[in-house]
Amino acid sequence: MLKLNQAGFVQPPQIQPLSGSIQPHQLVAIVGPNGAGKSTLLQMLSGFRAPEQGDVDFQGRPLAAWSSAELATQRALVSQQSAPVFDWSVMDLVSLGHAVPREVMLTILHWLDIAHLQQRGVQRLSGGERQRVMIARALGQLVTAPVTPCASSMLALSGLLLLDEPTSALDLGQQQRLMRCLRQLSQAQPLAVVCVLHDLNLAARYADQVWLLDQGQCLAMGSPAEVLDVERLSQIYHADLEWSHHADAPLLALKT
Amino acid sequence: MSAVIRFGPRLSLKGAPLWSLFIGLCLILAWAAYQGGIGLQALTNGSAPMDQVLTIWAALRLPRLLLGLMVGAMLAASGTAMQGLFRNPLADPTLLGMASGAGLAVAIWIVFFQGFVGDWGLYGQFGAGFLGALVVSLLVFTLGQGRASGDSLLTLLLAGLAITALASAGGGLLAFLANDEQLRQLSLWGMGSLTQSLWPPVVVGLVLMPVAAWGLWRRAGDLDLLQLGDLTAHGAGLDIPRLRRSVVLWSALGVGLCVALSGIIGFVGLLVPHALRLWLGPGHRLLLPASMLGGAALLVCADMLARSLAPPAELPVGVLTSLIGGPYFLWLLVRGQRHAQA
């Protein structure tokens, strides 16, 4: 679906030439310390900034050859940002940028647990609720069929969803629900999800592939088990880390 | 199966606010056409012969009504578009210095160039207004780019303040250099009033303003998308540089025309979209035409007041709109501060 061929930025913030690919049905987590270049990389993947070297292909065509309107039907993005300045109602805001009927949008709002907020003004929402509203709008953009009221199981989505720190304002339960929802969607639909994540445990638990970035360089790319090596992470994050084994799943923890 | 009664392809309940604004505007227009010594009222009390009243009415009152209608609508449309573009409810052609820039350019035109071009002077005035507004909006826009929203508001307002101060100093200098006739023209025009309403400039406005308004209205959906933030809006398919170019250009044309026609009339562009947004929500497809109707109604109404508060003298309508708009702006600032503290 998306292919990077030695793509990077020479001007700061720099991204060292990077090659890799993202396939449908994949959930990719981009992780790394502050200032590693995660958001910059996401801008490159979305086509907001064209790479200064190498190239990025989307669906077999260079990203630069796509018109923004054409690209918007197959790629959606949620950046880290503050709330819209004006007081949109949730339903009006999630309906921006696509022609998906309200009934279908309501299904998506149900997935993200915000259907009860549909009439509320976005300025009266909490940070976490607002974050989910923005993700719902982006999902609406990727709906391909059907465009009539339907059961959620019949809703078809496809394309590439890029999310910059989607869980940063969510409580534990909502983080879990969102990541589960994204994982289920990417498994069931021809959808690829790329998330910039700070929580390495979320990346370990839900991602199919992890890209580890530090100082603009991609240090590792692969399955969570391959990439999230405790020694490497301790070095990059300048922190004392360890895997603590609880029940069946290991957890990355700070050493006391 | 539910049947929906439709009166036309686009007419539904969603248009109700627009229709109510439109009806309100018609009532105000009818009253403004009727009221006063040279209004149609003179026909009913028989104080003058009918043909005389109609001739005076068509030569003086009608162009003035049309001018108020156009300038009010255009200032409100530019204000709405600027607020959408800057994602800031306090953006306004006057506060951002666009009107002052246009005003200075028009004054420069009157003092230095108008004498050389004879009858074409009027059209040069429009051109100068457009160029002045365009230069200032590009300048302000460049200054406000790439900053966090709080900083950007401060920068924008300070830039507007600096440009207004500069333009006012320039205006003072021009008044010093101008001859008697130019001085008279400058002072009549500069106060912001609809008294200079002659048919030829009004006709130019009637041709060009709908073009500027159409240019802005075409971008209404894009302005909505822009509210998602630059990056997300780009992700939703918005060509942001193109939107910016187009909104800046059409607003500058609109504001430049308004200033060339009637001087600087402040706060219409701030007041109207802000008040209507509270009622209709922030979607520009509805807000932009509603603001045009509201702006037209406000200015025609304010002009009617300016004419009738102290007859036979007339207050400049710009003074009146500033008297309403200034306190409203201060209230907005105080309220914004309270929100920030909460």
Coordinates of C-alpha atoms in Angstrom, one line a residue:
Chain A
M1 CA 0.0 0.0 0.0
L2 CA 2.7 2.5 1.1
K3 CA 6.3 2.1 0.1
L4 CA 9.3 4.2 1.2
N5 CA 12.4 4.1 -0.9
Q6 CA 15.3 5.8 0.8
A7 CA 13.0 8.6 1.7
G8 CA 14.1 11.3 4.1
F9 CA 14.6 15.0 4.9
V10 CA 17.9 16.7 4.6
Q11 CA 16.8 19.9 6.3
P12 CA 16.2 19.8 10.0
P13 CA 14.1 18.3 11.4
Q14 CA 16.0 15.6 9.7
I15 CA 14.9 12.1 8.7
Q16 CA 17.7 9.8 7.6
P17 CA 16.9 7.9 4.4
L18 CA 14.4 5.2 5.2
S19 CA 13.0 2.2 3.3
G20 CA 10.1 0.2 4.3
S21 CA 6.5 -0.7 3.5
I22 CA 3.1 -0.7 5.0
Q23 CA 0.5 -3.3 3.9
P24 CA -3.3 -3.4 4.3
H25 CA -4.4 -5.3 7.5
Q26 CA -1.4 -4.0 9.3
L27 CA -1.2 -1.9 12.4
V28 CA 2.2 -0.1 12.5
A29 CA 3.4 1.7 15.6
I30 CA 6.1 4.4 15.3
V31 CA 7.9 4.8 18.6
G32 CA 10.8 6.7 19.9
P33 CA 11.9 9.3 22.4
N34 CA 10.8 13.0 22.2
G35 CA 12.2 14.8 19.2
A36 CA 13.0 11.5 17.4
G37 CA 11.2 12.7 14.3
K38 CA 8.0 10.6 14.6
S39 CA 5.6 13.4 13.7
T40 CA 7.9 14.5 10.9
L41 CA 7.9 11.0 9.5
L42 CA 4.1 10.9 9.8
Q43 CA 4.0 14.2 7.7
M44 CA 6.1 12.5 5.1
L45 CA 3.9 9.4 5.0
S46 CA 0.8 11.6 4.7
G47 CA 2.1 13.6 1.8
F48 CA 1.9 16.9 3.8
R49 CA 5.7 17.3 3.2
A50 CA 7.3 15.7 0.2
P51 CA 10.6 13.9 1.0
E52 CA 13.7 15.8 0.1
Q53 CA 15.4 12.6 -1.0
G54 CA 14.2 9.3 -2.1
D55 CA 10.5 8.7 -2.8
V56 CA 7.2 7.5 -1.2
D57 CA 4.8 5.4 -3.3
F58 CA 1.2 5.0 -2.4
Q59 CA -0.9 2.3 -4.1
G60 CA 1.9 2.0 -6.7
R61 CA 2.0 5.7 -7.6
P62 CA 4.4 8.3 -6.3
L63 CA 2.6 10.2 -3.5
A64 CA 3.4 13.5 -5.1
A65 CA 1.4 12.5 -8.2
W66 CA -1.8 12.2 -6.2
S67 CA -4.1 15.2 -6.1
S68 CA -5.1 16.1 -2.5
A69 CA -8.8 15.4 -3.2
E70 CA -8.0 12.0 -4.7
L71 CA -5.6 11.1 -1.9
A72 CA -8.3 12.1 0.7
T73 CA -10.5 9.2 -0.3
Q74 CA -7.8 6.7 0.6
R75 CA -5.7 8.3 3.3
A76 CA -6.8 10.1 6.4
L77 CA -4.8 11.8 9.1
V78 CA -5.3 13.0 12.7
S79 CA -2.6 15.3 13.9
Q80 CA -1.8 16.3 17.5
Q81 CA -3.5 19.6 17.8
S82 CA -5.8 21.7 19.9
A83 CA -9.6 21.8 19.6
P84 CA -11.2 23.6 16.7
V85 CA -11.6 27.3 17.7
F86 CA -15.3 27.4 16.9
D87 CA -17.9 25.4 18.7
W88 CA -18.9 22.7 16.1
S89 CA -21.3 20.1 17.2
V90 CA -19.7 16.6 17.3
M91 CA -21.9 15.4 14.5
D92 CA -21.2 18.4 12.3
L93 CA -17.4 18.1 12.9
V94 CA -17.2 14.4 12.2
S95 CA -19.1 14.9 8.9
L96 CA -16.5 17.3 7.5
G97 CA -14.5 16.2 4.5
H98 CA -16.6 13.3 3.3
A99 CA -20.2 12.5 2.2
V100 CA -20.8 9.6 4.6
P101 CA -24.5 9.7 5.8
R102 CA -25.1 10.5 9.4
E103 CA -26.5 7.1 10.2
V104 CA -23.2 5.5 9.1
M105 CA -21.2 8.1 11.1
L106 CA -23.3 7.2 14.1
T107 CA -22.1 3.6 13.8
I108 CA -18.5 4.9 13.9
L109 CA -19.2 7.1 16.9
H110 CA -20.6 3.9 18.6
W111 CA -17.3 2.1 17.9
L112 CA -15.4 4.9 19.7
D113 CA -17.9 5.2 22.5
I114 CA -18.9 8.8 21.7
A115 CA -22.3 8.4 20.1
H116 CA -23.9 9.9 23.2
L117 CA -22.0 13.1 22.5
Q118 CA -23.2 13.6 19.0
Q119 CA -25.1 16.9 19.7
R120 CA -22.6 18.3 22.1
G121 CA -20.3 21.2 21.2
V122 CA -16.7 20.1 20.8
Q123 CA -15.5 22.9 23.1
R124 CA -17.4 21.3 25.9
L125 CA -15.7 18.0 25.5
S126 CA -12.7 16.6 27.5
G127 CA -9.4 16.2 25.7
G128 CA -9.9 12.4 25.3
E129 CA -13.4 12.8 23.9
R130 CA -12.1 15.4 21.4
Q131 CA -9.4 13.0 20.4
R132 CA -11.9 10.3 19.6
V133 CA -14.1 12.7 17.7
M134 CA -11.2 13.6 15.4
I135 CA -10.4 9.9 14.9
A136 CA -14.1 9.2 14.1
R137 CA -14.0 11.9 11.4
A138 CA -10.9 10.4 9.9
L139 CA -12.5 6.9 9.8
G140 CA -15.5 8.4 8.1
Q141 CA -13.2 9.6 5.4
L142 CA -12.1 6.0 4.7
V143 CA -15.6 4.5 4.4
T144 CA -16.0 2.9 1.0
A145 CA -19.3 1.1 1.2
P146 CA -22.1 1.0 1.8
V147 CA -23.3 4.5 2.0
T148 CA -26.7 3.6 3.4
P149 CA -27.6 2.9 7.0
C150 CA -26.2 -0.4 7.9
A151 CA -25.1 -2.7 10.6
S152 CA -21.5 -2.0 11.8
S153 CA -20.4 -5.4 10.5
M154 CA -21.3 -4.4 7.0
L155 CA -19.4 -1.2 7.0
A156 CA -16.4 -1.3 4.7
L157 CA -13.3 0.8 5.1
S158 CA -10.1 0.8 3.2
G159 CA -7.0 2.9 2.9
L160 CA -4.4 4.3 5.2
L161 CA -5.1 5.8 8.6
L162 CA -2.4 7.9 10.1
L163 CA -2.7 8.9 13.8
D164 CA -0.3 11.1 15.7
E165 CA -0.4 10.0 19.4
P166 CA -4.1 9.0 19.4
T167 CA -4.0 7.8 23.0
S168 CA -2.2 10.8 24.6
A169 CA -5.4 12.2 26.3
L170 CA -7.2 8.9 26.9
D171 CA -7.6 7.1 30.2
L172 CA -6.5 3.5 30.5
G173 CA -9.9 2.0 29.5
Q174 CA -10.3 4.2 26.5
Q175 CA -6.7 3.5 25.4
Q176 CA -7.5 -0.2 25.4
R177 CA -10.9 0.3 23.6
L178 CA -9.4 2.5 20.9
M179 CA -6.4 0.2 20.3
R180 CA -8.7 -2.9 20.2
C181 CA -11.0 -1.1 17.8
L182 CA -8.1 -0.1 15.5
R183 CA -6.7 -3.6 15.6
Q184 CA -10.0 -5.2 14.8
L185 CA -10.6 -2.8 12.0
S186 CA -7.2 -3.3 10.4
Q187 CA -7.6 -7.1 10.7
A188 CA -11.1 -7.2 9.2
Q189 CA -10.8 -4.5 6.5
P190 CA -8.2 -3.6 3.9
L191 CA -7.1 -0.9 6.1
A192 CA -3.6 0.0 7.3
V193 CA -3.2 2.0 10.5
V194 CA -0.1 3.8 11.5
C195 CA 0.1 5.3 15.0
V196 CA 2.7 7.4 16.6
L197 CA 2.7 6.0 20.2
H198 CA 4.6 6.9 23.3
D199 CA 3.3 3.9 25.3
L200 CA 5.6 1.1 24.3
N201 CA 3.3 -1.4 26.1
L202 CA 0.5 -0.5 23.7
A203 CA 2.8 -0.9 20.8
A204 CA 3.9 -4.3 22.1
R205 CA 0.4 -5.4 22.7
Y206 CA -1.4 -4.2 19.6
A207 CA 1.0 -3.5 16.8
D208 CA 1.9 -5.9 14.0
Q209 CA 5.0 -3.9 13.2
V210 CA 7.0 -1.4 15.2
W211 CA 9.3 1.3 13.8
L212 CA 11.8 2.6 16.3
L213 CA 13.1 6.1 15.7
D214 CA 15.8 8.0 17.4
Q215 CA 17.3 11.4 16.3
G216 CA 15.7 11.1 12.9
Q217 CA 17.0 7.6 12.2
C218 CA 15.0 4.5 12.0
L219 CA 17.0 2.1 14.2
A220 CA 14.7 -1.0 13.9
M221 CA 11.7 -2.1 12.0
G222 CA 9.9 -5.4 12.6
S223 CA 7.6 -7.3 15.0
P224 CA 7.3 -5.9 18.5
A225 CA 9.3 -8.8 19.9
E226 CA 12.2 -8.1 17.5
V227 CA 12.2 -4.3 17.9
L228 CA 11.4 -3.7 21.6
D229 CA 14.6 -5.0 23.0
V230 CA 15.0 -3.9 26.5
E231 CA 18.7 -3.0 26.3
R232 CA 18.2 -1.0 23.1
L233 CA 15.3 0.8 24.6
S234 CA 17.1 1.6 27.8
Q235 CA 19.9 3.1 25.8
I236 CA 17.7 5.2 23.5
Y237 CA 15.4 6.5 26.2
H238 CA 18.2 6.9 28.8
A239 CA 16.1 5.0 31.3
D240 CA 16.4 1.8 33.3
L241 CA 13.9 -0.5 31.9
E242 CA 13.0 -4.2 32.4
W243 CA 10.4 -6.6 31.2
S244 CA 8.2 -7.7 34.1
H245 CA 6.3 -10.9 33.5
H246 CA 2.8 -10.8 34.7
A247 CA 0.4 -13.6 33.8
D248 CA 1.0 -14.4 30.1
A249 CA 2.0 -11.0 28.7
P250 CA 5.3 -9.2 29.4
L251 CA 5.1 -5.6 30.4
L252 CA 7.8 -3.0 30.0
A253 CA 8.4 -1.3 33.3
L254 CA 10.7 1.3 34.8
K255 CA 13.2 -0.1 37.3
T256 CA 12.8 1.3 40.8
Chain B
M1 CA -42.1 6.3 3.9
S2 CA -41.9 10.0 4.7
A3 CA -42.6 12.6 2.1
V4 CA -40.6 15.8 2.1
I5 CA -42.2 18.8 0.6
R6 CA -39.7 20.7 -1.4
F7 CA -40.2 24.1 -2.9
G8 CA -37.0 24.1 -4.9
P9 CA -33.9 22.0 -5.3
R10 CA -32.2 23.5 -2.3
L11 CA -35.0 24.9 -0.2
S12 CA -35.5 23.0 3.0
L13 CA -35.7 23.8 6.7
K14 CA -32.0 24.4 6.8
G15 CA -32.6 27.5 4.8
A16 CA -35.0 28.9 7.5
P17 CA -32.4 31.2 9.1
L18 CA -31.4 32.6 5.8
W19 CA -35.1 33.2 4.9
S20 CA -35.7 34.9 8.2
L21 CA -32.6 37.1 7.8
F22 CA -33.7 37.9 4.2
I23 CA -37.2 38.9 5.3
G24 CA -35.7 41.1 8.1
L25 CA -33.4 42.8 5.6
C26 CA -36.3 43.4 3.2
L27 CA -38.3 45.0 6.1
I28 CA -35.4 47.2 7.0
L29 CA -34.8 48.2 3.4
A30 CA -38.5 49.1 3.0
W31 CA -38.4 51.2 6.1
A32 CA -35.1 52.9 5.0
A33 CA -36.6 53.6 1.6
Y34 CA -39.7 55.1 3.2
Q35 CA -38.4 57.1 6.1
G36 CA -37.1 60.7 6.1
G37 CA -37.4 63.9 4.1
I38 CA -36.3 62.4 0.8
G39 CA -37.9 59.0 1.5
L40 CA -41.1 57.7 0.0
Q41 CA -42.8 59.1 3.1
A42 CA -42.8 62.4 1.3
L43 CA -45.3 60.9 -1.2
T44 CA -47.8 60.0 1.5
N45 CA -47.9 63.4 3.2
G46 CA -48.1 65.3 -0.1
S47 CA -45.4 67.7 0.8
A48 CA -43.9 67.7 -2.7
P49 CA -45.1 66.7 -6.2
M50 CA -44.8 63.0 -6.9
D51 CA -42.3 63.1 -9.8
Q52 CA -40.0 65.4 -7.9
V53 CA -40.0 63.1 -4.9
L54 CA -39.3 60.1 -7.1
T55 CA -36.5 61.8 -9.0
I56 CA -34.8 62.9 -5.8
W57 CA -35.4 59.4 -4.3
A58 CA -33.9 57.6 -7.3
A59 CA -30.9 60.0 -7.4
L60 CA -30.1 60.1 -3.7
R61 CA -31.8 57.5 -1.5
L62 CA -31.8 54.5 -3.8
P63 CA -28.0 54.5 -4.5
R64 CA -27.4 55.1 -0.8
L65 CA -29.5 52.1 0.1
L66 CA -27.7 49.9 -2.5
L67 CA -24.3 51.2 -1.2
G68 CA -25.3 50.3 2.4
L69 CA -26.5 46.9 1.3
M70 CA -23.3 46.1 -0.7
V71 CA -20.8 47.5 1.8
G72 CA -22.5 45.9 4.8
A73 CA -22.7 42.5 3.0
M74 CA -19.2 42.6 1.8
L75 CA -17.6 43.7 5.0
A76 CA -19.4 40.9 6.9
A77 CA -18.5 38.4 4.2
S78 CA -14.8 39.4 4.4
G79 CA -14.9 39.3 8.2
T80 CA -16.4 35.8 8.2
A81 CA -13.9 34.5 5.7
M82 CA -11.0 36.1 7.6
Q83 CA -12.2 34.6 10.9
G84 CA -12.4 31.2 9.2
L85 CA -9.0 31.6 7.5
F86 CA -7.2 32.7 10.7
R87 CA -9.3 30.3 12.8
N88 CA -9.8 33.3 15.0
P89 CA -13.2 34.9 16.0
L90 CA -11.5 38.2 16.5
A91 CA -10.1 38.6 13.0
D92 CA -11.8 41.5 11.1
P93 CA -10.7 43.6 8.2
T94 CA -10.5 46.7 10.4
L95 CA -8.7 45.1 13.3
L96 CA -6.2 43.5 11.0
G97 CA -5.4 46.8 9.4
M98 CA -6.7 45.8 5.9
A99 CA -9.2 48.7 5.9
S100 CA -6.6 51.2 7.0
G101 CA -4.1 49.9 4.3
A102 CA -6.8 50.3 1.7
G103 CA -7.7 53.7 3.1
L104 CA -4.1 54.9 2.9
A105 CA -3.8 53.6 -0.6
V106 CA -7.0 55.5 -1.6
A107 CA -5.7 58.7 0.0
I108 CA -2.4 58.4 -1.8
W109 CA -4.4 58.0 -5.0
I110 CA -6.6 61.0 -4.3
V111 CA -3.6 63.3 -3.5
F112 CA -1.0 62.2 -6.0
F113 CA -2.6 60.6 -9.0
Q114 CA -6.3 61.5 -9.3
G115 CA -5.5 64.8 -10.9
F116 CA -3.7 63.2 -13.9
V117 CA -6.4 60.8 -15.0
G118 CA -9.5 62.9 -15.2
D119 CA -12.7 60.9 -15.2
W120 CA -10.9 57.6 -14.6
G121 CA -10.0 58.8 -11.1
L122 CA -12.9 57.0 -9.6
Y123 CA -11.8 53.6 -11.0
G124 CA -8.3 54.3 -9.9
Q125 CA -9.7 54.7 -6.4
F126 CA -11.1 51.2 -6.5
G127 CA -7.8 49.8 -7.8
A128 CA -5.8 51.6 -5.1
G129 CA -8.2 50.3 -2.4
F130 CA -7.8 46.7 -3.6
L131 CA -4.0 47.0 -3.8
G132 CA -3.8 48.5 -0.3
A133 CA -6.0 45.8 1.2
L134 CA -4.1 43.1 -0.7
V135 CA -0.6 44.3 0.4
V136 CA -1.7 44.5 4.1
S137 CA -3.5 41.1 4.1
L138 CA -0.4 39.4 2.6
L139 CA 1.8 41.2 5.2
V140 CA -0.5 40.3 8.2
F141 CA -0.9 36.8 6.9
T142 CA 2.9 36.2 6.6
L143 CA 3.3 37.6 10.2
G144 CA 0.6 35.3 11.6
Q145 CA 1.9 32.1 10.0
G146 CA 3.6 29.3 11.8
R147 CA 2.9 30.5 15.3
A148 CA 0.9 28.9 18.1
S149 CA -2.7 30.2 18.2
G150 CA -2.3 32.4 21.2
D151 CA 0.8 34.1 19.8
S152 CA -0.7 34.4 16.4
L153 CA -3.7 36.3 17.7
L154 CA -1.4 38.7 19.5
T155 CA 0.8 39.1 16.5
L156 CA -2.1 39.7 14.2
L157 CA -3.7 42.3 16.4
L158 CA -0.4 44.1 17.0
A159 CA 0.4 44.0 13.3
G160 CA -3.1 45.5 12.7
L161 CA -2.5 48.1 15.3
A162 CA 0.9 49.1 13.8
I163 CA -0.5 49.2 10.3
T164 CA -3.5 51.3 11.4
A165 CA -1.1 53.7 13.3
L166 CA 1.1 53.9 10.2
A167 CA -1.8 54.5 7.9
S168 CA -3.2 57.2 10.2
A169 CA 0.2 58.9 10.2
G170 CA 0.3 58.6 6.5
G171 CA -3.2 60.0 6.2
G172 CA -2.1 63.0 8.4
L173 CA 0.9 63.6 6.1
L174 CA -1.3 63.4 3.0
A175 CA -3.8 65.9 4.5
F176 CA -0.8 68.2 5.0
L177 CA 0.2 67.8 1.3
A178 CA -3.2 67.9 -0.2
N179 CA -4.8 71.0 -1.7
D180 CA -8.1 72.4 -0.6
E181 CA -10.3 70.3 -2.8
Q182 CA -8.4 67.1 -2.1
L183 CA -8.6 67.8 1.6
R184 CA -12.4 68.2 1.4
Q185 CA -12.6 64.9 -0.6
L186 CA -10.4 63.2 1.9
S187 CA -12.2 64.3 5.0
L188 CA -15.7 63.5 3.5
W189 CA -14.6 60.1 2.4
G190 CA -12.4 59.2 5.4
M191 CA -15.0 59.4 8.1
G192 CA -16.7 56.3 6.9
S193 CA -20.1 57.3 5.6
L194 CA -22.5 56.4 2.8
T195 CA -23.1 60.1 1.9
Q196 CA -20.9 59.9 -1.2
S197 CA -23.4 57.6 -2.9
L198 CA -23.5 58.6 -6.6
W199 CA -24.7 56.2 -9.2
P200 CA -21.4 55.6 -11.1
P201 CA -19.4 54.2 -8.1
V202 CA -22.4 52.3 -6.9
V203 CA -22.7 50.6 -10.3
V204 CA -19.0 49.6 -10.2
G205 CA -19.7 48.1 -6.8
L206 CA -22.8 46.3 -8.0
V207 CA -20.7 44.7 -10.7
L208 CA -17.5 43.8 -8.7
M209 CA -18.8 43.0 -5.2
P210 CA -20.9 40.0 -6.3
V211 CA -17.8 38.6 -7.9
A212 CA -15.8 38.9 -4.7
A213 CA -18.8 37.5 -2.7
W214 CA -19.1 34.6 -5.1
G215 CA -15.3 34.0 -4.8
L216 CA -15.6 33.7 -1.0
W217 CA -18.8 31.7 -1.1
R218 CA -17.2 29.1 -3.3
R219 CA -14.6 28.5 -0.6
A220 CA -17.1 28.0 2.2
G221 CA -16.7 24.3 2.4
D222 CA -12.9 24.6 2.3
L223 CA -13.0 27.1 5.2
D224 CA -15.0 24.5 7.1
L225 CA -12.3 21.9 6.5
L226 CA -9.5 24.3 7.5
Q227 CA -11.0 24.3 11.0
L228 CA -9.6 20.8 11.5
G229 CA -6.1 22.3 11.6
D230 CA -3.6 22.5 8.7
L231 CA -2.3 18.9 8.9
T232 CA -5.6 17.2 9.3
A233 CA -7.3 19.4 6.8
H234 CA -4.6 18.5 4.3
G235 CA -5.3 14.9 5.1
A236 CA -8.9 15.5 4.3
G237 CA -8.0 16.7 0.8
L238 CA -7.8 20.5 1.3
D239 CA -5.3 22.4 -0.9
I240 CA -4.4 24.9 1.8
P241 CA -2.2 27.3 -0.1
R242 CA -4.8 27.6 -2.8
L243 CA -7.5 28.3 -0.3
R244 CA -5.4 31.0 1.4
R245 CA -4.5 32.7 -1.9
S246 CA -8.1 32.7 -2.9
V247 CA -9.6 34.0 0.4
V248 CA -7.0 36.7 0.8
L249 CA -7.5 37.8 -2.8
W250 CA -11.3 38.0 -2.7
S251 CA -11.4 39.5 0.8
A252 CA -8.9 42.2 -0.3
L253 CA -11.0 42.9 -3.4
G254 CA -14.2 43.2 -1.2
V255 CA -12.6 45.3 1.5
G256 CA -10.7 47.5 -1.0
L257 CA -14.0 48.2 -2.8
C258 CA -15.8 49.0 0.4
V259 CA -13.1 51.4 1.6
A260 CA -12.9 53.1 -1.8
L261 CA -16.7 53.5 -1.8
S262 CA -17.4 54.6 1.7
G263 CA -14.2 55.0 3.7
I264 CA -13.5 52.9 6.8
I265 CA -16.5 51.5 8.5
G266 CA -15.3 49.4 11.3
F267 CA -16.6 46.4 13.2
V268 CA -19.3 45.2 10.8
G269 CA -17.0 42.3 9.8
L270 CA -16.4 41.4 13.5
L271 CA -19.8 41.9 14.9
V272 CA -22.1 40.2 12.4
P273 CA -20.3 36.8 11.9
H274 CA -19.6 36.5 15.6
A275 CA -23.2 37.1 16.6
L276 CA -24.6 34.9 13.8
R277 CA -22.2 32.1 14.7
L278 CA -23.8 31.9 18.1
W279 CA -27.1 31.3 16.5
L280 CA -26.3 29.3 13.4
G281 CA -23.1 27.4 14.3
P282 CA -19.7 27.8 12.6
G283 CA -20.4 26.1 9.3
H284 CA -19.4 28.6 6.6
R285 CA -21.9 27.3 4.0
L286 CA -24.7 28.8 6.1
L287 CA -22.7 31.4 8.0
L288 CA -21.3 33.2 5.0
P289 CA -24.6 34.0 3.2
A290 CA -26.2 34.7 6.6
S291 CA -23.5 37.2 7.5
M292 CA -24.0 38.9 4.2
L293 CA -27.7 39.4 4.9
G294 CA -27.0 40.4 8.5
G295 CA -24.2 42.8 7.5
A296 CA -26.4 44.5 4.9
A297 CA -29.2 44.8 7.4
L298 CA -26.9 46.1 10.1
L299 CA -25.3 48.8 7.9
V300 CA -28.6 50.0 6.3
C301 CA -30.1 50.2 9.8
A302 CA -27.1 52.0 11.2
D303 CA -27.2 54.4 8.3
M304 CA -30.8 55.1 8.9
L305 CA -30.0 55.8 12.5
A306 CA -27.1 58.0 11.5
R307 CA -29.4 60.1 9.3
S308 CA -32.2 60.4 11.8
L309 CA -30.5 60.8 15.2
A310 CA -29.7 64.5 14.9
P311 CA -31.5 65.9 11.8
P312 CA -30.7 67.8 9.6
A313 CA -27.1 66.9 10.5
E314 CA -25.9 63.3 9.8
L315 CA -23.5 61.3 11.9
P316 CA -20.9 59.4 9.9
V317 CA -22.1 55.8 9.9
G318 CA -18.6 54.6 10.7
V319 CA -18.7 56.4 14.0
L320 CA -22.0 54.6 14.8
T321 CA -20.8 51.1 14.0
S322 CA -17.6 51.7 16.0
L323 CA -19.8 52.9 18.9
I324 CA -21.6 49.6 18.8
G325 CA -18.7 47.4 17.8
G326 CA -16.0 48.8 20.1
P327 CA -17.8 47.8 23.4
Y328 CA -18.7 44.4 21.8
F329 CA -15.1 43.8 20.9
L330 CA -14.0 44.6 24.5
W331 CA -16.7 42.3 25.8
L332 CA -15.3 39.5 23.6
L333 CA -11.8 40.1 24.9
V334 CA -12.9 40.1 28.5
R335 CA -14.9 36.9 28.0
G336 CA -12.0 35.3 26.2
Q337 CA -9.8 36.1 29.1
R338 CA -12.3 34.6 31.6
H339 CA -12.5 31.4 29.5
A340 CA -8.7 31.2 29.5
Q341 CA -8.5 31.5 33.2
A342 CA -11.3 29.0 33.8

